[in-house]
Coordinates of C-alpha atoms in Angstrom, one line a residue:
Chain F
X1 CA 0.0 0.0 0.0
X2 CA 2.4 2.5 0.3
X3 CA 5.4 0.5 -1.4
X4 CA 5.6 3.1 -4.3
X5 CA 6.7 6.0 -1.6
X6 CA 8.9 3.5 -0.3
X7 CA 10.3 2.9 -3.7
X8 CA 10.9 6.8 -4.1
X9 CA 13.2 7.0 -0.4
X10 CA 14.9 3.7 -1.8
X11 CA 16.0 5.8 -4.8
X12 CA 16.9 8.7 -3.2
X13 CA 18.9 6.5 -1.1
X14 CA 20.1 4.7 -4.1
X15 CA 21.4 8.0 -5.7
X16 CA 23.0 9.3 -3.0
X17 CA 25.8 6.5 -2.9
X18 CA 26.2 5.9 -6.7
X19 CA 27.2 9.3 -8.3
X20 CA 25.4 8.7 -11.7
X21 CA 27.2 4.9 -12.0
X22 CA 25.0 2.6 -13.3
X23 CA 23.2 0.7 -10.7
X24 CA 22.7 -3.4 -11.4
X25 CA 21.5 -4.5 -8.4
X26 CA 19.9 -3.2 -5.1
X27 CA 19.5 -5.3 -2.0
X28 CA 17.4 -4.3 1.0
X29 CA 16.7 -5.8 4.5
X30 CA 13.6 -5.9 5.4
X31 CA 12.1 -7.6 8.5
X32 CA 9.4 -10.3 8.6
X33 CA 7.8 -7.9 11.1
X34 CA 7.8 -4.9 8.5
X35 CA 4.5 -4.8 6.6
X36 CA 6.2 -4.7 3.6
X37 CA 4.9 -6.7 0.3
X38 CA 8.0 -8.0 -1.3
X39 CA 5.9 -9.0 -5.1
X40 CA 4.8 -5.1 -4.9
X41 CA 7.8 -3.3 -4.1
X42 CA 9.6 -5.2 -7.1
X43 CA 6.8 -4.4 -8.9
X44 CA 6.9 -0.6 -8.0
X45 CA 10.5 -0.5 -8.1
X46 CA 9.8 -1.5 -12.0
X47 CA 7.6 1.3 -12.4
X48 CA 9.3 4.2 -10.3
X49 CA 12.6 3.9 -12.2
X50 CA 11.1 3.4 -15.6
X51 CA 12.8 5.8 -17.7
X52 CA 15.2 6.5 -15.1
X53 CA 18.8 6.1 -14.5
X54 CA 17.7 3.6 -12.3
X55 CA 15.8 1.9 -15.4
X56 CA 17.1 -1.9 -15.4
X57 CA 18.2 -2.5 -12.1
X58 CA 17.2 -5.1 -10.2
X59 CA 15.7 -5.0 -6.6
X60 CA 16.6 -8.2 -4.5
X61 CA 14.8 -8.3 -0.7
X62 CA 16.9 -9.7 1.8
X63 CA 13.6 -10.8 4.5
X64 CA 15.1 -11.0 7.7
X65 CA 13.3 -13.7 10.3
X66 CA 11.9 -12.2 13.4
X67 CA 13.3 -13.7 16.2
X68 CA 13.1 -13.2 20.0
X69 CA 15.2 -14.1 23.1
X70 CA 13.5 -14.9 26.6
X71 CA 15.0 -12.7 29.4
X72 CA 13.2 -15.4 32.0
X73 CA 14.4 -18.7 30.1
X74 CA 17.3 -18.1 27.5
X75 CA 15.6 -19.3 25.0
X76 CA 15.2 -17.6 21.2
X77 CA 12.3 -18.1 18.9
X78 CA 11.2 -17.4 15.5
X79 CA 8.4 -15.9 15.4
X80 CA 6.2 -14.9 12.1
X81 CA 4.0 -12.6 13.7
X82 CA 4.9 -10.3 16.5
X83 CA 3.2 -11.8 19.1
X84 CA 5.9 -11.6 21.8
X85 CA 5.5 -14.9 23.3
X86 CA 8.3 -16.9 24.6
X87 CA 8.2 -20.1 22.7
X88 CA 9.8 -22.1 25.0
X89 CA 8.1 -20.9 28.7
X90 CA 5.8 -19.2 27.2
X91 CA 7.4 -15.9 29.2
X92 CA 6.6 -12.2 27.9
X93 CA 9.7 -10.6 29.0
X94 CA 11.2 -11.2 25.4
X95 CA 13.8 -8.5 23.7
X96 CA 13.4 -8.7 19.9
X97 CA 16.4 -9.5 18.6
X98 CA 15.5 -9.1 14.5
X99 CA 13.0 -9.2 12.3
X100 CA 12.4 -5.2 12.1
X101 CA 15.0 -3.9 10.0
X102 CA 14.3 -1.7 6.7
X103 CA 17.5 -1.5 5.0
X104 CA 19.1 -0.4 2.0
X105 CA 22.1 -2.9 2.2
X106 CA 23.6 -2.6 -0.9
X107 CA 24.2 -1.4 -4.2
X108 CA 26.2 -3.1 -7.1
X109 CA 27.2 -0.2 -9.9
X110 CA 28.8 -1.5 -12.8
X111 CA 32.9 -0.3 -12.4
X112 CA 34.9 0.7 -14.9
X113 CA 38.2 -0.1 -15.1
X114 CA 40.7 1.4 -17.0
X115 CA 43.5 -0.6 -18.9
X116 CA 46.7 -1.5 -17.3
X117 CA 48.5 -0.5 -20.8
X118 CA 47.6 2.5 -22.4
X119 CA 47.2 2.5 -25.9
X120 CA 49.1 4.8 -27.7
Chain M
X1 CA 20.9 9.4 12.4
X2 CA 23.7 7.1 12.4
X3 CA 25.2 6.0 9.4
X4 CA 26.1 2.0 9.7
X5 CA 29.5 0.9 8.4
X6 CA 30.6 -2.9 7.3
X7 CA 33.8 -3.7 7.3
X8 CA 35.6 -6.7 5.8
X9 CA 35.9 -8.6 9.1
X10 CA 32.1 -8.5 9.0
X11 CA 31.7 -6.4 12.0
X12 CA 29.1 -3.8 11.7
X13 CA 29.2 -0.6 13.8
X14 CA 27.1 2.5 13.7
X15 CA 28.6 6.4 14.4
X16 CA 26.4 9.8 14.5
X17 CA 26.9 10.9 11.5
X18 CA 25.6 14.5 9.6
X19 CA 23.8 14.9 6.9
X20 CA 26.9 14.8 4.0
X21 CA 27.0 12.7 1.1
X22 CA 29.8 14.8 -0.5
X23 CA 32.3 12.9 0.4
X24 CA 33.6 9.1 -0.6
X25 CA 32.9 6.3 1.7
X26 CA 35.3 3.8 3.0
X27 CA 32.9 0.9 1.7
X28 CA 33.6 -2.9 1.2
X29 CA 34.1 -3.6 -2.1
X30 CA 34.0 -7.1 -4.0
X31 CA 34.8 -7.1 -7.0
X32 CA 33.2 -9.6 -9.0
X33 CA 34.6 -9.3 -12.6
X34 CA 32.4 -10.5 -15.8
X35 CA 33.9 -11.4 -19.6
X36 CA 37.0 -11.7 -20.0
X37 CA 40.2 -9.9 -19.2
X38 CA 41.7 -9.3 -22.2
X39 CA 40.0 -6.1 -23.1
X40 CA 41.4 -3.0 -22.9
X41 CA 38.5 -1.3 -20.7
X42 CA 37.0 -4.2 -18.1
X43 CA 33.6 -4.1 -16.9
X44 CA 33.0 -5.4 -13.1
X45 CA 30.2 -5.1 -10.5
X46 CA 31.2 -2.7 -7.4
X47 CA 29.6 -3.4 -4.3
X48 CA 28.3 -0.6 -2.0
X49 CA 27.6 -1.8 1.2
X50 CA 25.5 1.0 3.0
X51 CA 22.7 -0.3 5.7
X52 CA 21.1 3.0 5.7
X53 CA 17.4 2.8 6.9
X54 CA 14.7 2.9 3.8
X55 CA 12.9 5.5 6.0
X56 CA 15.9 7.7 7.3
X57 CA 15.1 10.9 5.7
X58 CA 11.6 10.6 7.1
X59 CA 12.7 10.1 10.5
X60 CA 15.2 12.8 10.3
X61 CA 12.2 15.0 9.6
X62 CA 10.3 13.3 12.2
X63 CA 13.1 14.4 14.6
X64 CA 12.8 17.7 13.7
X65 CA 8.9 18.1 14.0
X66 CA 9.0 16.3 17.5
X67 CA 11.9 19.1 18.0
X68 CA 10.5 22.2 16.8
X69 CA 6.6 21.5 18.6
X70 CA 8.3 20.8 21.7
X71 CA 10.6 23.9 21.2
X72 CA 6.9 25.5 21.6
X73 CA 6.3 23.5 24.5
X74 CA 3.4 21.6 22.7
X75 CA 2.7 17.5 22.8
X76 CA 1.4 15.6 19.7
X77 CA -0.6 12.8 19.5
X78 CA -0.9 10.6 16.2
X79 CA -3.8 9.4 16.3
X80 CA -4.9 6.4 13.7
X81 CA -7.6 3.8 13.0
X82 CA -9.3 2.4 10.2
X83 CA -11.6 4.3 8.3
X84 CA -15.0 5.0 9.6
X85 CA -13.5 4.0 13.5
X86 CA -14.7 7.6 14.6
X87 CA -11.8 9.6 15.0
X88 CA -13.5 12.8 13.7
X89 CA -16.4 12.1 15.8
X90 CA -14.1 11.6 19.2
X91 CA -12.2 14.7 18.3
X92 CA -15.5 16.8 17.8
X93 CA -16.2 15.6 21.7
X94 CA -12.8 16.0 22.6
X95 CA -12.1 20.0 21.8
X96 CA -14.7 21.1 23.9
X97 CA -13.8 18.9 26.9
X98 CA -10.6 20.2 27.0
X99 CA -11.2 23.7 27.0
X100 CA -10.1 25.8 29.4
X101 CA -7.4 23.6 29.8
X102 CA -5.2 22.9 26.6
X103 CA -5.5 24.8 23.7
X104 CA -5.6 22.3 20.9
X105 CA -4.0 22.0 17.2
X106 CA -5.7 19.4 14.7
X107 CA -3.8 18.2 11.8
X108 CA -6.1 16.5 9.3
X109 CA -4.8 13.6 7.3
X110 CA -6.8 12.8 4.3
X111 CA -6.7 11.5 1.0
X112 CA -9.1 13.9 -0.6
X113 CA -11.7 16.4 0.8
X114 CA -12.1 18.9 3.8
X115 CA -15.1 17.0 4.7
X116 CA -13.5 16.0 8.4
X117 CA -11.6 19.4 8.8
X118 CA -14.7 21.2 8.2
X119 CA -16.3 19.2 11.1
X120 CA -13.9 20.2 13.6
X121 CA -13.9 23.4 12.4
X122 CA -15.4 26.4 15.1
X123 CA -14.8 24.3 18.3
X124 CA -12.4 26.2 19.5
X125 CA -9.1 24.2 17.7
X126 CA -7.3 25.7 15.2
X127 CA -7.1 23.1 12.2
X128 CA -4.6 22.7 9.3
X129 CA -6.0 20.5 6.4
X130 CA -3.5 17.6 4.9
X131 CA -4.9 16.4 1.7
X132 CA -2.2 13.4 0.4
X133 CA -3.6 13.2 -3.2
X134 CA -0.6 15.4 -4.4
X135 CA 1.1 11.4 -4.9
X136 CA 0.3 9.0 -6.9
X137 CA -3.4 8.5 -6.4
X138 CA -3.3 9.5 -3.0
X139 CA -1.0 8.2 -0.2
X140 CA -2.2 6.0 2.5
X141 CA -0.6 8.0 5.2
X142 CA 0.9 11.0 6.8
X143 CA 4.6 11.2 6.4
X144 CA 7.4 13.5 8.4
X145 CA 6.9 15.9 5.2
X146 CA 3.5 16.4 5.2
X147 CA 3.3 17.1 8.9
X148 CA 5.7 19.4 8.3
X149 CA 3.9 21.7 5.6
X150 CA 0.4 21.3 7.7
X151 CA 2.8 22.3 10.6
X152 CA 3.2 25.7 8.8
X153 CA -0.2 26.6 8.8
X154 CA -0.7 26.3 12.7
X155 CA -0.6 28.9 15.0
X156 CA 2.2 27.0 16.9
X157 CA 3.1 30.0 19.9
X158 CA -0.6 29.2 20.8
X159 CA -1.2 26.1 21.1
X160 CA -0.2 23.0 23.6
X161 CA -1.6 20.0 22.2
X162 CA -1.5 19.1 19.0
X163 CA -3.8 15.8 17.4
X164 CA -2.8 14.5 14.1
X165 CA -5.5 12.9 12.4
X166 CA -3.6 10.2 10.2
X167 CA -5.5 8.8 7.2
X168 CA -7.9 6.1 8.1
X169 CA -5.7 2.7 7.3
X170 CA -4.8 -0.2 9.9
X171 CA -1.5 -0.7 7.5
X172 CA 0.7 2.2 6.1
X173 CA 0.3 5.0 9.1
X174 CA 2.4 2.4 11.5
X175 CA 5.4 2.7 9.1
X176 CA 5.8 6.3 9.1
X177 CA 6.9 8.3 12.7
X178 CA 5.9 11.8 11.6
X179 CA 7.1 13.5 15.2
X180 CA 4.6 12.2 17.3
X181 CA 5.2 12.2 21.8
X182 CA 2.2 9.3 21.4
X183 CA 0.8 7.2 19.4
X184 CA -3.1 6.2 20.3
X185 CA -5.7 4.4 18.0
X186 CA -9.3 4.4 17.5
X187 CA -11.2 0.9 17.3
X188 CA -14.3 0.4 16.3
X189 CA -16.1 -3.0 17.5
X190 CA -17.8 -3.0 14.5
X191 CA -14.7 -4.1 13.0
X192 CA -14.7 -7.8 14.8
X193 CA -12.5 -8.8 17.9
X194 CA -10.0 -10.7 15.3
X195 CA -8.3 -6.8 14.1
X196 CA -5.1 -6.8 16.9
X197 CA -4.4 -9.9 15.2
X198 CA -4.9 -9.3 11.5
X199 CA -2.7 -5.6 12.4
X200 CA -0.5 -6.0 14.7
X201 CA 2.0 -3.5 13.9
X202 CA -0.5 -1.0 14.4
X203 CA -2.5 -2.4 17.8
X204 CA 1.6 -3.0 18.9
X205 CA 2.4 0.8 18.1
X206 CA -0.6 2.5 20.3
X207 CA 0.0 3.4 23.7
X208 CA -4.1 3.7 24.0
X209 CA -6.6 2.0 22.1
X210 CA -9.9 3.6 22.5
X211 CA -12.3 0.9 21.5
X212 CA -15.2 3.5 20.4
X213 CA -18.7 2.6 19.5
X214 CA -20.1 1.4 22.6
X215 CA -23.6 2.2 22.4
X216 CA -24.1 -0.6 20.2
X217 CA -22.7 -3.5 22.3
X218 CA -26.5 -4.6 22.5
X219 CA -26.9 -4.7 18.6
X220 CA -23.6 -6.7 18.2
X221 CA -22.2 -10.4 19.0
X222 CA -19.1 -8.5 19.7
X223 CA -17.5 -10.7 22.7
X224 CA -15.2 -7.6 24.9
X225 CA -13.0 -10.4 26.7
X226 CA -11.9 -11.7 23.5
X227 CA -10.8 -8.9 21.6
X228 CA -9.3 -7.9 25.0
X229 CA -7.3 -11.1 24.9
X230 CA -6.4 -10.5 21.3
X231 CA -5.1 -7.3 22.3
X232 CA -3.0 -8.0 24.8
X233 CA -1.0 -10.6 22.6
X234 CA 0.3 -7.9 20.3
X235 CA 0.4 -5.2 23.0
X236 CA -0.2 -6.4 26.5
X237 CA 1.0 -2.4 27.8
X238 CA -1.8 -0.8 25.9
X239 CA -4.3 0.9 28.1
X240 CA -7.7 0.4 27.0
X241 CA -10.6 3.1 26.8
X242 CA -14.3 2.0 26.4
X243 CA -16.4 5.1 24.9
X244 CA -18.5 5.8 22.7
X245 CA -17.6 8.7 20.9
X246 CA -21.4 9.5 19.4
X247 CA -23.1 9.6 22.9
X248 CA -20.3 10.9 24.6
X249 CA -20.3 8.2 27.4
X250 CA -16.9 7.2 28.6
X251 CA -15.1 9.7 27.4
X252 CA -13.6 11.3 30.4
X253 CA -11.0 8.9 30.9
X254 CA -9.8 9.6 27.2
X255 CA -9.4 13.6 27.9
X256 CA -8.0 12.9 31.3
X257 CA -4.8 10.3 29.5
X258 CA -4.6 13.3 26.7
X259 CA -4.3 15.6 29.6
X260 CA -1.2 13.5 31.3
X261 CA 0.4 13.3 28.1
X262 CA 0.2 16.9 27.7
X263 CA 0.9 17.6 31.1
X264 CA -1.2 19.3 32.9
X265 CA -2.7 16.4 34.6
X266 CA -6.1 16.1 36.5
X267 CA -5.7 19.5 38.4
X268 CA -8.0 21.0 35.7
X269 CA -5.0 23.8 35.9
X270 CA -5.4 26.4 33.2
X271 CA -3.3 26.0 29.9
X272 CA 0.0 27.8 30.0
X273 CA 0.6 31.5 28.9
X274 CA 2.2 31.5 25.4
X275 CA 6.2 31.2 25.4
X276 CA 5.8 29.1 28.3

């Protein structure tokens, strides 16, 4: 639902780091806990860079499982939905340890290298 | 903001970090060369590691709404349900119960139309108008920036609480921080007990849930302990108001949290003097 605005601050984001190189690939982080459609942010990735410099790059989600650790027992669990819920003792007192990250993690730009003999 | 930085052991650390991009980064690259060598000009793939959150430049806004209203000594609310919950409706109550005591901003999310602004319009708050149809088709939210423009258009020096009325959606308006003290939502029991679960980024976000629409308990097979139970799940620190916004019943302990989260408490204490 509101993927395409994210899609805009990835950009920005994207642009910032690449000086005008071409951009292949972006990867992001994004949290099992984020309510974040991957099939429509590639989707309006597609559509936000169309005609862009950004046009052709691909947009590759790194989803990051939500897991919690029990203060009481020790124990971590994965959890797909943030019900906080120990799933060992069935404690509360959890800490979140991921699963709410929103990241641009990286960028590959295509690098140009020159020769190591010049041609004269 | 911090800035996060890999390096090649793998360790990630983060540093405060201003607002420059003029500069080069010391990032990890791999390089990861395609075709062959013998060219006279290779093409590779550079790798830019950066970990810098999707949302930063809208929290670094957020930080300086939530900077500049409490520079003027006032305390926002972001206040969000679905659509139809009764937000305008509680707010229309909730103006005149607070007069006297805090003198009240409204900033009114919507996708289209002054319909809900021109409702709270005359009771005594001074209301600034957010229409989000200026994106494509109309965003689902309120972001940092467009708190920030209806921001502009509110007598700030005068006022010391200030309600934002987010666009009606259970989704999008948990994403954004637009420079909100609090974050409270409106539920409806009209909208089934099974909503904490189906949204739980929202319910887990709100430090009150008013659950609103009370007077028609008898009409409904709405069953209170189970939402309740729902509730608590995904937020078991949320306080819990039962009112109904469209009779007006119940609504005292909703003005009296507003009032501790502005401050001035049950003493019934007569808002501050401007610059205070």
């Amino acid at each position: 639902m509101h993927e395409l605005s994210l899609c805009s601050a990835i950009a920005d984001t994207v642009r910032e780091h690449t000086a005008g190189r071409r951009v292949e690939r972006v990867t992001l982080q994004i949290g099992y806990l984020r309510q974040v459609v991957p099939d429509t942010l590639l989707f309006c990735w597609g559509f936000i860079t169309d005609g862009t410099d950004l046009a052709g790059s691909e947009l590759v989600v790194d989803h990051i499982p939500a897991r919690i650790s029990c203060r009481a027992c020790g124990a971590t669990t994965e959890i797909d939905r943030p019900i906080l819920v120990c799933g060992s003792c069935d404690g509360t007192d959890v800490e979140l340890i991921s699963g709410d990250e929103f990241l641009v993690e990286s960028i590959d730009v295509e690098s140009v290298r020159e020769p190591t003999q010049e041609i004269h | 903001m911090g800035r996060f930085h890999r390096h090649p052991d793998g360790t990630v650390h983060s540093h405060e970090h201003d607002h420059d991009h003029d500069h080069e980064h010391d990032h990890e690259h791999e390089h990861r060369d395609v075709g062959d060598h013998s060219g006279y000009t290779e093409t590779g793939t550079d790798r830019v590691v950066v970990l810098e959150k999707i949302l930063g430049e809208n929290d670094r806004i957020a930080d300086s709404n939530r900077a500049d209203l409490s520079g003027h000594g006032i305390t926002t609310v972001n206040l969000m349900s679905s659509p139809g919950a009764g937000k305008t409706t509680l707010l229309a109550r909730t103006i005149p119960a607070l007069e006297g005591r805090a003198r009240i901003g409204i900033l009114e999310g919507d996708i289209a139309t002054s319909l809900d602004a021109d409702a709270l319009t005359g009771l005594g708050a001074a209301v600034s108008l957010v229409n989000t149809d200026a994106g494509f088709g109309g965003e689902c939210h309120l972001d940092a920036i467009m708190v920030r423009a209806g921001l502009a258009r509110l007598p700030l020096d005068e006022l010391d609480l200030l309600i934002i009325e987010n666009v009606g959606n259970l989704v999008c308006p948990a994403e954004f921080d637009v420079g909100q003290d609090a974050r409270a939502m409106v539920y409806a029991i009209t909208e089934g007990e099974e909503k904490p679960l189906k949204y739980p980024v929202m319910f887990r976000t709100a430090e009150v849930v008013v659950v609103n629409k009370m007077d028609l308990l008898p009409h409904l097979d709405f069953d209170m302990g189970l939402f309740r139970e729902n509730l608590a799940r995904i937020n078991p620190d949320a306080t819990v108001i039962e009112l109904s916004a469209r009779t007006g019943e119940g609504l005292e302990p909703w003005v009296e949290w507003l009032a501790g989260v502005a401050g001035i408490g049950d003493s019934g204490s007569v808002a501050g003097e401007p610059g205070q």
